[in-house]
Coordinates of C-alpha atoms and ligand atoms in Angstrom, one line a residue:
M1 CA 85.6 68.1 69.2
I2 CA 83.1 66.6 66.8
D3 CA 80.7 64.1 68.3
T4 CA 81.1 61.4 65.6
V5 CA 80.3 57.7 65.9
I6 CA 79.9 55.0 63.3
D7 CA 76.5 55.7 61.9
T8 CA 74.4 52.7 60.9
D9 CA 72.0 55.0 59.0
F10 CA 75.0 56.3 56.9
W11 CA 76.0 52.7 55.9
K12 CA 72.5 51.3 55.3
G13 CA 72.2 50.7 51.6
R14 CA 75.5 52.4 50.9
S15 CA 77.5 50.9 48.0
V16 CA 81.0 50.0 49.0
F17 CA 83.9 48.6 46.9
L18 CA 86.3 46.8 49.2
T19 CA 89.5 45.3 48.0
G20 CA 91.1 42.5 50.0
H21 CA 87.7 41.1 51.3
T22 CA 89.1 37.6 51.3
G23 CA 91.9 38.4 53.8
F24 CA 91.8 38.8 57.6
K25 CA 90.9 42.5 57.9
G26 CA 88.8 42.5 54.8
A27 CA 86.6 39.6 55.9
W28 CA 86.0 41.2 59.3
L29 CA 85.1 44.5 57.6
S30 CA 82.8 42.7 55.1
L31 CA 80.9 41.2 58.1
W32 CA 80.6 44.6 59.8
L33 CA 79.5 46.4 56.7
N34 CA 77.0 43.7 56.0
K35 CA 75.6 44.0 59.5
M36 CA 75.0 47.7 59.0
G37 CA 73.2 47.1 55.7
A38 CA 75.9 48.2 53.2
S39 CA 76.0 46.7 49.8
V40 CA 79.6 45.4 49.4
T41 CA 81.4 44.4 46.3
G42 CA 84.7 42.7 47.2
Y43 CA 87.7 42.5 44.9
A44 CA 90.6 40.3 45.8
L45 CA 92.6 37.1 45.0
S46 CA 91.4 33.9 46.7
P47 CA 91.8 33.7 50.5
P48 CA 95.5 33.8 51.3
T49 CA 95.3 31.1 53.9
V50 CA 93.7 27.8 54.7
P51 CA 91.6 27.9 56.8
S52 CA 90.4 31.5 56.3
L53 CA 88.0 33.8 58.0
Y54 CA 86.4 34.4 54.6
E55 CA 85.5 30.7 54.1
L56 CA 84.7 30.0 57.7
C57 CA 82.2 32.8 57.9
R58 CA 81.0 32.3 54.3
V59 CA 81.7 36.0 53.5
G60 CA 81.2 35.3 49.8
E61 CA 77.4 34.9 50.5
L62 CA 77.2 38.4 52.0
T63 CA 79.1 40.2 49.2
T64 CA 79.3 40.4 45.5
S65 CA 82.7 38.7 45.4
I66 CA 85.1 39.2 42.5
I67 CA 88.2 37.0 42.6
A68 CA 90.7 39.0 40.6
D69 CA 94.0 40.8 40.7
V70 CA 94.7 44.5 41.6
R71 CA 97.7 44.3 39.2
D72 CA 95.2 43.9 36.3
L73 CA 94.1 47.5 35.6
S74 CA 91.4 46.8 33.1
S75 CA 89.8 44.1 35.3
L76 CA 89.8 46.4 38.3
K77 CA 88.3 49.3 36.3
A78 CA 85.6 47.2 34.8
A79 CA 84.7 45.8 38.3
M80 CA 84.5 49.2 39.8
I81 CA 82.5 50.7 37.0
Q82 CA 80.1 47.8 37.2
A83 CA 79.7 48.2 41.0
Q84 CA 79.2 52.0 40.9
P85 CA 80.3 52.4 44.6
E86 CA 80.2 55.6 46.6
V87 CA 82.9 54.4 49.1
V88 CA 86.1 52.6 48.1
I89 CA 88.2 50.9 50.9
H90 CA 91.5 49.6 49.6
I91 CA 92.8 46.8 51.8
A92 CA 94.3 44.3 49.3
A93 CA 98.0 44.0 49.6
Q94 CA 100.9 41.6 49.9
A95 CA 100.8 42.1 53.6
L96 CA 103.7 40.1 55.0
V97 CA 107.2 41.5 55.8
R98 CA 108.9 38.2 55.5
D99 CA 107.3 37.4 52.1
S100 CA 108.4 40.7 50.9
Y101 CA 112.0 39.6 51.2
Q102 CA 111.2 36.5 49.1
M103 CA 109.0 38.3 46.6
P104 CA 110.0 42.0 46.4
V105 CA 108.8 42.4 42.8
E106 CA 105.3 40.9 43.5
T107 CA 105.2 43.0 46.7
Y108 CA 105.9 46.3 44.9
A109 CA 103.6 45.3 42.0
T110 CA 100.7 44.6 44.2
N111 CA 101.2 47.3 46.8
V112 CA 102.4 50.2 44.6
M113 CA 100.9 49.6 41.1
G114 CA 97.9 48.1 42.8
T115 CA 97.3 51.5 44.4
V116 CA 97.9 53.3 41.1
H117 CA 95.4 51.0 39.4
L118 CA 92.8 51.5 42.2
L119 CA 93.1 55.3 42.0
E120 CA 92.9 55.1 38.2
A121 CA 89.8 53.1 38.4
V122 CA 88.3 55.7 40.8
R123 CA 89.1 58.4 38.2
Y124 CA 87.0 56.7 35.6
C125 CA 84.2 55.7 37.9
G126 CA 81.9 58.7 38.3
S127 CA 80.0 57.3 41.4
V128 CA 82.9 57.4 44.0
R129 CA 82.9 60.1 46.7
A130 CA 85.3 58.7 49.2
V131 CA 88.4 56.5 49.1
V132 CA 90.3 55.1 52.2
N133 CA 93.7 53.5 51.3
V134 CA 94.9 51.2 54.1
T135 CA 98.6 51.3 54.7
T136 CA 100.5 50.7 57.9
D137 CA 102.5 52.3 60.8
K138 CA 105.6 50.8 59.0
C139 CA 105.3 53.4 56.3
Y140 CA 107.2 56.0 58.4
E141 CA 110.9 56.6 58.3
N142 CA 111.8 54.8 61.6
R143 CA 114.1 57.3 63.5
E144 CA 114.4 54.9 66.5
W145 CA 113.1 57.5 68.9
A146 CA 110.5 57.2 71.7
W147 CA 108.0 59.8 70.4
G148 CA 104.9 58.9 68.5
Y149 CA 105.0 59.5 64.8
R150 CA 102.6 62.1 63.4
E151 CA 100.9 62.0 60.1
N152 CA 103.1 64.7 58.6
E153 CA 106.4 62.8 59.4
A154 CA 108.6 61.5 56.6
M155 CA 107.8 58.3 54.8
G156 CA 110.4 55.5 54.7
G157 CA 110.3 51.8 55.3
Y158 CA 113.3 49.5 55.8
D159 CA 112.1 46.3 54.1
P160 CA 110.3 45.9 50.7
Y161 CA 106.9 45.6 52.4
S162 CA 107.2 48.7 54.5
S163 CA 108.7 50.8 51.7
S164 CA 106.0 49.6 49.3
K165 CA 103.4 50.9 51.7
A166 CA 105.3 54.2 52.0
C167 CA 105.2 54.3 48.2
S168 CA 101.5 53.6 48.3
E169 CA 101.1 56.7 50.6
L170 CA 103.1 58.8 48.2
V171 CA 101.1 57.6 45.2
T172 CA 97.9 58.5 47.0
A173 CA 99.1 62.0 47.9
A174 CA 100.1 62.6 44.3
Y175 CA 96.8 61.4 42.9
R176 CA 95.0 63.5 45.5
R177 CA 96.9 66.7 44.6
S178 CA 96.6 66.0 40.8
F179 CA 93.2 64.6 40.3
F180 CA 91.0 64.6 43.4
A181 CA 89.6 67.0 46.1
S182 CA 92.3 68.6 48.2
S183 CA 92.6 71.9 49.9
R184 CA 96.1 72.1 48.3
S185 CA 95.0 70.7 44.9
H186 CA 96.8 72.0 41.9
A187 CA 94.9 69.8 39.5
L188 CA 94.1 71.1 36.1
T189 CA 91.2 68.6 35.8
P190 CA 90.3 67.6 39.3
S191 CA 87.4 65.4 40.4
P192 CA 86.5 67.5 43.4
A193 CA 83.7 65.2 44.4
V194 CA 86.2 62.5 45.4
A195 CA 87.9 62.7 48.8
V196 CA 90.9 60.4 49.2
A197 CA 92.6 59.5 52.5
T198 CA 95.1 57.0 53.9
A199 CA 94.9 55.1 57.1
R200 CA 97.9 53.8 59.1
A201 CA 97.3 51.2 61.9
G202 CA 99.6 49.0 64.1
N203 CA 99.9 45.3 64.5
V204 CA 96.4 44.0 64.1
I205 CA 95.3 40.9 65.9
G206 CA 92.0 39.1 66.3
G207 CA 90.1 35.8 65.9
G208 CA 90.3 34.2 62.4
D209 CA 93.8 35.4 61.4
W210 CA 95.7 32.4 60.0
G211 CA 98.6 34.4 58.4
K212 CA 102.0 32.8 58.3
D213 CA 104.9 34.2 60.3
R214 CA 102.5 36.2 62.5
L215 CA 102.8 35.9 66.2
V216 CA 99.2 35.2 67.2
P217 CA 98.3 32.8 64.4
D218 CA 101.6 30.9 65.1
C219 CA 100.5 30.6 68.8
I220 CA 97.0 29.5 67.8
R221 CA 98.2 26.9 65.4
A222 CA 100.6 25.5 68.1
F223 CA 97.8 25.5 70.8
L224 CA 95.4 23.7 68.5
K225 CA 98.1 21.0 67.8
G226 CA 99.1 20.8 71.5
E227 CA 102.6 21.9 70.7
P228 CA 104.8 24.6 72.3
V229 CA 105.2 27.9 70.5
H230 CA 108.7 28.8 69.3
L231 CA 109.2 32.5 70.0
R232 CA 111.6 34.6 67.9
N233 CA 112.4 38.1 69.3
P234 CA 110.5 37.8 72.7
D235 CA 111.7 41.3 73.6
A236 CA 110.4 43.0 70.5
I237 CA 107.8 45.6 71.3
R238 CA 104.8 46.0 68.9
P239 CA 101.7 48.2 69.0
W240 CA 99.0 45.5 69.3
Q241 CA 95.4 46.3 68.6
H242 CA 92.2 44.3 67.9
V243 CA 91.2 44.2 64.2
L244 CA 87.9 46.0 65.0
E245 CA 89.8 49.1 66.3
P246 CA 91.4 50.2 63.0
L247 CA 88.3 49.0 61.1
S248 CA 86.2 51.4 63.2
G249 CA 88.6 54.2 62.2
Y250 CA 88.4 53.4 58.5
M251 CA 84.6 53.5 58.6
L252 CA 84.5 56.8 60.6
L253 CA 87.0 58.3 58.2
A254 CA 84.9 57.2 55.1
Q255 CA 81.8 58.7 56.7
R256 CA 83.6 62.0 57.2
L257 CA 85.1 62.0 53.7
V258 CA 81.6 61.6 52.2
Q259 CA 80.1 64.2 54.6
D260 CA 82.9 66.9 54.6
G261 CA 85.1 65.9 51.6
A262 CA 88.4 67.7 51.3
K263 CA 88.6 68.6 55.0
F264 CA 89.4 64.9 55.8
A265 CA 91.2 64.0 52.6
D266 CA 94.6 63.4 54.3
A267 CA 96.6 60.7 56.2
W268 CA 95.3 59.4 59.6
N269 CA 96.9 57.2 62.3
F270 CA 94.7 54.6 64.1
G271 CA 97.0 53.0 66.7
P272 CA 96.6 51.6 70.2
E273 CA 97.1 53.3 73.5
D274 CA 100.7 53.5 74.8
Q275 CA 100.2 50.8 77.4
D276 CA 99.2 48.3 74.7
A277 CA 102.6 48.4 73.1
R278 CA 103.9 45.3 74.8
D279 CA 106.7 42.9 74.1
V280 CA 106.1 39.6 72.2
G281 CA 106.9 37.6 75.4
W282 CA 104.2 39.4 77.4
V283 CA 101.6 38.8 74.7
V284 CA 102.4 35.1 74.4
A285 CA 102.5 34.6 78.2
S286 CA 99.0 36.2 78.3
L287 CA 97.7 34.1 75.5
C288 CA 99.0 30.9 77.2
K289 CA 97.4 31.9 80.5
K290 CA 94.0 32.6 79.0
W291 CA 94.1 29.5 76.8
G292 CA 94.8 27.2 79.8
S293 CA 96.2 23.7 79.8
G294 CA 98.4 22.6 76.9
A295 CA 99.6 26.1 76.0
E296 CA 103.3 26.8 76.4
Y297 CA 106.3 28.4 74.7
T298 CA 110.0 28.2 74.1
I299 CA 112.5 30.8 72.8
D300 CA 113.9 30.3 69.3
D301 CA 117.5 31.7 69.1
G302 CA 117.9 31.4 65.3
I303 CA 118.9 34.3 63.0
H304 CA 115.9 36.1 61.7
P305 CA 115.5 38.8 59.0
H306 CA 115.5 42.4 60.2
E307 CA 112.2 43.8 61.5
A308 CA 112.0 47.5 62.4
T309 CA 112.1 48.3 66.1
Y310 CA 109.0 49.6 67.8
L311 CA 107.5 52.7 66.2
K312 CA 104.7 54.4 68.0
L313 CA 101.8 56.2 66.3
D314 CA 100.6 59.5 67.6
C315 CA 96.8 59.4 67.2
S316 CA 95.9 62.9 68.5
K317 CA 94.6 63.9 65.1
A318 CA 92.1 61.0 64.8
R319 CA 91.0 61.7 68.4
A320 CA 90.5 65.4 67.9
Y321 CA 88.9 65.5 64.5
L322 CA 87.2 62.0 64.2
N323 CA 86.5 61.4 67.8
W324 CA 88.2 58.1 67.3
R325 CA 90.1 56.3 70.1
S326 CA 91.1 52.9 71.1
R327 CA 88.2 51.1 72.9
W328 CA 89.5 47.6 73.6
N329 CA 92.8 47.2 75.6
L330 CA 95.2 44.4 75.0
D331 CA 93.7 42.2 77.8
T332 CA 90.2 42.5 76.3
T333 CA 91.7 41.8 72.8
I334 CA 93.5 38.6 73.9
D335 CA 90.3 37.5 75.7
A336 CA 88.3 37.9 72.5
I337 CA 90.9 36.0 70.4
V338 CA 90.9 33.1 72.9
R339 CA 87.0 33.0 72.9
W340 CA 86.9 33.1 69.1
T341 CA 89.4 30.3 68.8
K342 CA 87.8 28.1 71.4
A343 CA 84.5 28.5 69.4
Y344 CA 86.4 27.5 66.2
Q345 CA 87.7 24.4 68.1
D346 CA 84.2 23.5 69.2
G347 CA 82.7 23.8 65.7
T348 CA 80.5 26.8 66.6
N349 CA 78.9 29.0 63.9
L350 CA 81.8 31.5 63.4
R351 CA 79.8 34.1 61.5
Q352 CA 77.6 34.4 64.6
V353 CA 80.7 34.5 66.9
C354 CA 82.1 37.4 64.8
M355 CA 78.8 39.3 64.7
K356 CA 78.6 38.9 68.5
Q357 CA 82.1 40.3 68.9
I358 CA 81.2 43.2 66.6
D359 CA 78.1 43.8 68.8
E360 CA 80.3 43.9 71.9
Y361 CA 82.7 46.3 70.2
E362 CA 79.9 48.5 69.0
A363 CA 78.6 48.7 72.6
S364 CA 82.1 49.9 73.7
L365 CA 81.8 52.8 71.2
F366 CA 79.0 54.4 73.2
R367 CA 80.6 54.1 76.6
Ligands
NAD401 N1 97.5 42.5 59.8 C1 98.2 43.6 60.3 O1 98.8 43.5 61.4 C2 98.3 44.8 59.5 C3 98.9 46.0 60.1 C4 99.0 47.1 59.4 C5 98.5 47.2 58.1 N2 98.0 46.1 57.5 C6 97.4 46.3 56.2 O2 96.1 45.9 56.2 C7 95.7 45.2 54.9 C8 95.1 43.9 55.2 O3 96.0 43.1 55.9 P1 95.5 41.6 56.3 O4 96.2 41.3 57.6 O5 94.1 41.5 56.2 O6 96.2 40.8 55.1 P2 95.8 39.4 54.4 O7 97.1 38.8 53.8 O8 95.0 38.6 55.4 O9 94.8 39.8 53.2 C9 95.3 40.4 52.1 C10 94.2 40.5 51.1 O10 94.7 41.1 49.9 C11 94.4 40.3 48.8 N3 95.5 40.4 47.8 C12 96.8 40.2 47.9 N4 97.4 40.4 46.7 C13 96.4 40.7 45.8 C14 96.4 41.1 44.5 N5 97.5 41.1 43.7 N6 95.2 41.4 43.9 C15 94.1 41.4 44.6 N7 94.0 41.1 45.9 C16 95.2 40.7 46.5 C17 94.3 38.9 49.4 O11 93.6 38.0 48.5 C18 93.6 39.2 50.7 O12 92.2 39.4 50.4 C19 97.0 45.2 54.1 O13 97.0 46.4 53.3 C20 98.1 45.4 55.1 O14 99.3 45.9 54.6 C21 97.8 44.9 58.2

């Protein structure tokens, strides 16, 4: 077992190119990287929601923020060459399953060709040493079994979003073999200094997510309006985890890619513990209880698009080789979301609230 932790010294002054910094995960990661002293260039479309964590925490002030499209190869290349990053973290995506049914072409263009463009830009930017491409647990072929999925299991994906993320995985593996450092590389002209990995996480939740058709944001919107939550699929089980959990995995992975290169250039799962795979009804009941008066829910019996049944990630590899494991259980996570949202309701400085929650999470890393 390697004794690895997120190393502030590693990130201090490190140049990071982060796509998707205006979104939910990207805004949290920008704050965390900024806290550690990294120099972040963000590349993304405008925030996908109103309100947004990006605007509420004034993330643009802490990053060199470029509002542009990953479908535009020349713009992406120019931005990366200008930034000269050592670490690239690719988070930008059309991230909603339901929208992928409405906009399959845009979803594939962003999630698949966006990945191709990102990796092309890396090829032409001599400064990059590590790339982490963020995909999802939904990239696996769902065999509807009870065992956790390991990183070497087949790619699949039922709906356009999930399959686009599986494609993003395949694109990354092909680029790694063809152009970048890999123990199995057959590249004629590889860039051995670049180590490229992918990261697959579960259903990520946390304060500041306003995404549509997502359970926790739907609940928060209803609570703030004093209306009941209408639940679809209360029995559906999902692998819930606080947003800081996979983000800690992405940072640990990036560190190891820079330090040990090809050894870590592979796929990695960063999922919650088994007991945090809970059904939707349990999560909403717990949110209502912690929120207190005015929070209640009803069951919506309408017909809804297919969503894959529960798929569990086996995270043994991240535990063994990155010393990564889940630190906040679902109860702590829901508590943090309620505290964050009450602070939003009270008009508190939300950047400070996020930084405090990052402090609390960091403290749990050393326990
Ligand atoms: N939230 C989750 O539960 C979850 C779970 C697993 C994986 N993921 C993955 O994590 C990543 C971030 O998810 P999120 O919840 O923060 O999503 P989000 O919708 O909040 O943010 C998406 C980001 O991508 C940017 N973006 C979208 N299309 C773009 C384009 N064409 N060009 C440039 N930027 C574009 C948006 O502007 C935004 O910054 C995605 O890759 C998603 O697939 C999310």
